[in-house]
Amino acid sequence: MDENTINRTKAAINALIDIEQLWIENTPNYNLSTQELLVLKKRLERASENVSRIYEDNKVKLQAAEEE
């Protein structure tokens, strides 16, 4: 994997950790404030964007590995 993929992976993982922390802080009701919902939206977008890029950038390699 190249450096961009590693950095995107780290960013996606960090965004998911932030999302988990929001859930932990709001257990058991999950009543997120407007501000928390905006943070959640931003983190979900970041995670989704990075995962999509990782997949697209490495699609050929991933498919080749699957075929082996």
PDB file of C-alpha atoms in Angstrom:
ATOM      1  CA  MET A   1       0.000   0.000   0.000  1.00  0.00           C
ATOM      2  CA  ASP A   2       1.141   3.512  -0.658  1.00  0.00           C
ATOM      3  CA  GLU A   3       1.395   6.374   1.821  1.00  0.00           C
ATOM      4  CA  ASN A   4      -1.933   7.930   0.738  1.00  0.00           C
ATOM      5  CA  THR A   5      -3.777   4.693   1.409  1.00  0.00           C
ATOM      6  CA  ILE A   6      -2.193   4.372   4.830  1.00  0.00           C
ATOM      7  CA  ASN A   7      -3.081   7.976   5.698  1.00  0.00           C
ATOM      8  CA  ARG A   8      -6.669   7.533   4.487  1.00  0.00           C
ATOM      9  CA  THR A   9      -6.974   4.332   6.492  1.00  0.00           C
ATOM     10  CA  LYS A  10      -5.773   6.107   9.616  1.00  0.00           C
ATOM     11  CA  ALA A  11      -8.179   9.012   9.001  1.00  0.00           C
ATOM     12  CA  ALA A  12     -11.099   6.615   8.508  1.00  0.00           C
ATOM     13  CA  ILE A  13     -10.245   4.725  11.693  1.00  0.00           C
ATOM     14  CA  ASN A  14      -9.941   7.958  13.671  1.00  0.00           C
ATOM     15  CA  ALA A  15     -13.315   9.139  12.378  1.00  0.00           C
ATOM     16  CA  LEU A  16     -14.900   5.844  13.439  1.00  0.00           C
ATOM     17  CA  ILE A  17     -13.306   6.148  16.889  1.00  0.00           C
ATOM     18  CA  ASP A  18     -14.839   9.636  17.188  1.00  0.00           C
ATOM     19  CA  ILE A  19     -18.232   8.200  16.207  1.00  0.00           C
ATOM     20  CA  GLU A  20     -17.919   5.450  18.807  1.00  0.00           C
ATOM     21  CA  GLN A  21     -17.084   8.042  21.460  1.00  0.00           C
ATOM     22  CA  LEU A  22     -20.252   9.985  20.596  1.00  0.00           C
ATOM     23  CA  TRP A  23     -22.286   6.807  21.078  1.00  0.00           C
ATOM     24  CA  ILE A  24     -20.577   6.008  24.381  1.00  0.00           C
ATOM     25  CA  GLU A  25     -21.218   9.507  25.700  1.00  0.00           C
ATOM     26  CA  ASN A  26     -24.906   9.298  24.761  1.00  0.00           C
ATOM     27  CA  THR A  27     -25.694   5.785  25.975  1.00  0.00           C
ATOM     28  CA  PRO A  28     -28.385   4.569  26.571  1.00  0.00           C
ATOM     29  CA  ASN A  29     -30.690   7.137  24.936  1.00  0.00           C
ATOM     30  CA  TYR A  30     -28.591   8.287  21.980  1.00  0.00           C
ATOM     31  CA  ASN A  31     -30.193  11.704  22.149  1.00  0.00           C
ATOM     32  CA  LEU A  32     -27.540  13.661  20.318  1.00  0.00           C
ATOM     33  CA  SER A  33     -27.649  17.450  20.400  1.00  0.00           C
ATOM     34  CA  THR A  34     -27.674  19.432  17.179  1.00  0.00           C
ATOM     35  CA  GLN A  35     -23.953  20.077  17.579  1.00  0.00           C
ATOM     36  CA  GLU A  36     -23.261  16.377  18.174  1.00  0.00           C
ATOM     37  CA  LEU A  37     -25.313  15.465  15.114  1.00  0.00           C
ATOM     38  CA  LEU A  38     -23.216  17.847  13.026  1.00  0.00           C
ATOM     39  CA  VAL A  39     -20.026  16.261  14.381  1.00  0.00           C
ATOM     40  CA  LEU A  40     -21.470  12.806  13.660  1.00  0.00           C
ATOM     41  CA  LYS A  41     -22.336  13.845  10.098  1.00  0.00           C
ATOM     42  CA  LYS A  42     -18.838  15.203   9.498  1.00  0.00           C
ATOM     43  CA  ARG A  43     -17.162  12.080  10.919  1.00  0.00           C
ATOM     44  CA  LEU A  44     -19.413   9.725   8.929  1.00  0.00           C
ATOM     45  CA  GLU A  45     -18.689  11.663   5.739  1.00  0.00           C
ATOM     46  CA  ARG A  46     -14.948  11.519   6.431  1.00  0.00           C
ATOM     47  CA  ALA A  47     -15.002   7.797   7.143  1.00  0.00           C
ATOM     48  CA  SER A  48     -17.163   7.048   4.103  1.00  0.00           C
ATOM     49  CA  GLU A  49     -15.060   9.199   1.787  1.00  0.00           C
ATOM     50  CA  ASN A  50     -11.791   7.673   2.934  1.00  0.00           C
ATOM     51  CA  VAL A  51     -13.050   4.097   2.769  1.00  0.00           C
ATOM     52  CA  SER A  52     -14.371   4.705  -0.757  1.00  0.00           C
ATOM     53  CA  ARG A  53     -11.058   6.175  -1.852  1.00  0.00           C
ATOM     54  CA  ILE A  54      -9.089   3.329  -0.294  1.00  0.00           C
ATOM     55  CA  TYR A  55     -11.262   0.822  -2.116  1.00  0.00           C
ATOM     56  CA  GLU A  56     -11.152   2.606  -5.474  1.00  0.00           C
ATOM     57  CA  ASP A  57      -7.413   3.276  -5.307  1.00  0.00           C
ATOM     58  CA  ASN A  58      -6.690  -0.362  -4.527  1.00  0.00           C
ATOM     59  CA  LYS A  59      -9.507  -2.112  -6.386  1.00  0.00           C
ATOM     60  CA  VAL A  60      -7.232  -3.843  -8.895  1.00  0.00           C
ATOM     61  CA  LYS A  61      -4.848  -5.059  -6.178  1.00  0.00           C
ATOM     62  CA  LEU A  62      -7.732  -6.230  -3.999  1.00  0.00           C
ATOM     63  CA  GLN A  63      -9.342  -8.146  -6.854  1.00  0.00           C
ATOM     64  CA  ALA A  64      -5.995  -9.715  -7.811  1.00  0.00           C
ATOM     65  CA  ALA A  65      -5.490 -10.831  -4.219  1.00  0.00           C
ATOM     66  CA  GLU A  66      -8.963 -12.318  -4.164  1.00  0.00           C
ATOM     67  CA  GLU A  67      -8.295 -14.272  -7.342  1.00  0.00           C
ATOM     68  CA  GLU A  68      -5.056 -15.782  -5.998  1.00  0.00           C
TER      69      GLU A  68
END
